[in-house]
Amino acid sequence: MQYRKIGQTSLDVSVIGLGTWQFGGEWGVDFTQDQVDAILDQAKQEGINLLDTAECYGDHLSEKFIGDYLKRNSREDWIIATKFGHHFHAPFERTRHVDAKDVLKQLDTSLKVLNTDYIDLYQSHSLTDEEFNNDELWTMLDKQKQAGKIHTIGLSLQNNPSVLQTRQAKSVGVETLQIVYNRLTREPEQDIFPIAEAEQLGVLARVPLASGYLSGKYQPGATFKKGDVRSRHNQDEQSRKLMEVSKIAETEVPNDVPMATWALAWCLQHEAVTAVIPGCKSPEQVSKNAEAVQLDLVSKTHPQFIK
């Protein structure tokens, strides 16, 4: 496994991380602790050390699964990234809570359920520009950093990322960005990545498999069962993306390379990207994700990996 520092921080993260939204129950599977343990055991075996979770993946449910695992394993082996800003009420139902006092309560709850006394990377969760412009919030977070509860502060940007927040990130103590980036969503290359590189901000690419569309498992016309967040996607947009995926599979992905592995390696080719954080539902998927590191090592001499 390869490791890179996030921006100018001291955090050495595996270039392949593990996104854990699925543990919260909104991706068609209700996980058990044993299933989570098996996935995290495999991640550790592969050299993955970056876990990305959030307060609203379930009502701290994803964090609870991770915290139970950490209680029985070495906390120091992991870089734990979580988020603040929402409260989960039911599947796909949340309210926003970004007042400094509310966020401090969220932080303390996350620390408790994660069974840790510090969070490596604490990220805002899809703030609007109005919510971002809150000196009280950033002052409070800086105090928590000084107290040792947080090691690094980050922004998990909205799906339509804010250039304003990216430009002002360093001014509020932010060192990292989390952003949607994949072969189907390349807009960050135009506005966000140049700023991130100039400001030396770390970049975590979320949804690198485009919600699984780039996994190679789904054909145009695919449907998803109720309880899977993809069942809520616009059907016309979903069909368009899957048609594009079919074309990419034919023209860009080498015949002997799994599409999902290729898609992760594709993201890592951009110099702004520190790590990708794909989700997964099984230990086998963890291993396939980890294989992208090998493609990353050779792809600079194989131009078909960069289109």
PDB file of C-alpha atoms in Angstrom, residues 27-29 209-225 228 230 238-239 241-247 249 259-260 281 285:
ATOM      1  CA  TRP A  27     -27.090   1.264   0.775  1.00  0.00           C
ATOM      2  CA  GLY A  28     -29.410  -1.727   0.839  1.00  0.00           C
ATOM      3  CA  VAL A  29     -27.632  -3.698   3.597  1.00  0.00           C
ATOM      4  CA  LEU A 209     -16.814   4.647  -8.236  1.00  0.00           C
ATOM      5  CA  ALA A 210     -19.720   7.036  -8.985  1.00  0.00           C
ATOM      6  CA  SER A 211     -22.076   5.351  -6.499  1.00  0.00           C
ATOM      7  CA  GLY A 212     -21.066   1.973  -7.909  1.00  0.00           C
ATOM      8  CA  TYR A 213     -21.873   2.850 -11.534  1.00  0.00           C
ATOM      9  CA  LEU A 214     -18.156   2.547 -12.330  1.00  0.00           C
ATOM     10  CA  SER A 215     -17.931  -0.862 -10.672  1.00  0.00           C
ATOM     11  CA  GLY A 216     -18.753  -2.569 -13.961  1.00  0.00           C
ATOM     12  CA  LYS A 217     -21.652  -4.458 -12.347  1.00  0.00           C
ATOM     13  CA  TYR A 218     -24.557  -2.434 -13.733  1.00  0.00           C
ATOM     14  CA  GLN A 219     -25.919  -2.072 -17.244  1.00  0.00           C
ATOM     15  CA  PRO A 220     -28.201   0.688 -18.600  1.00  0.00           C
ATOM     16  CA  GLY A 221     -31.701   0.098 -17.214  1.00  0.00           C
ATOM     17  CA  ALA A 222     -30.487  -1.288 -13.881  1.00  0.00           C
ATOM     18  CA  THR A 223     -32.815  -0.774 -10.917  1.00  0.00           C
ATOM     19  CA  PHE A 224     -32.078  -0.629  -7.190  1.00  0.00           C
ATOM     20  CA  LYS A 225     -34.274  -1.818  -4.366  1.00  0.00           C
ATOM     21  CA  ASP A 228     -30.648   1.707  -1.422  1.00  0.00           C
ATOM     22  CA  ARG A 230     -29.429   4.844  -5.598  1.00  0.00           C
ATOM     23  CA  GLN A 238     -28.836   7.302 -13.959  1.00  0.00           C
ATOM     24  CA  SER A 239     -29.461   5.863 -17.433  1.00  0.00           C
ATOM     25  CA  LYS A 241     -24.400   7.691 -16.651  1.00  0.00           C
ATOM     26  CA  LEU A 242     -24.680   3.947 -17.206  1.00  0.00           C
ATOM     27  CA  MET A 243     -24.632   4.482 -20.969  1.00  0.00           C
ATOM     28  CA  GLU A 244     -21.453   6.519 -20.545  1.00  0.00           C
ATOM     29  CA  VAL A 245     -19.979   3.799 -18.322  1.00  0.00           C
ATOM     30  CA  SER A 246     -20.611   1.226 -21.055  1.00  0.00           C
ATOM     31  CA  LYS A 247     -18.695   3.389 -23.511  1.00  0.00           C
ATOM     32  CA  ALA A 249     -15.636   0.139 -20.455  1.00  0.00           C
ATOM     33  CA  MET A 259     -13.386  -1.648 -14.046  1.00  0.00           C
ATOM     34  CA  ALA A 260     -13.665  -0.719 -10.363  1.00  0.00           C
ATOM     35  CA  LYS A 281     -19.907  -4.233   1.288  1.00  0.00           C
ATOM     36  CA  GLN A 285     -14.393  -5.678  -2.382  1.00  0.00           C
TER      37      GLN A 285
END
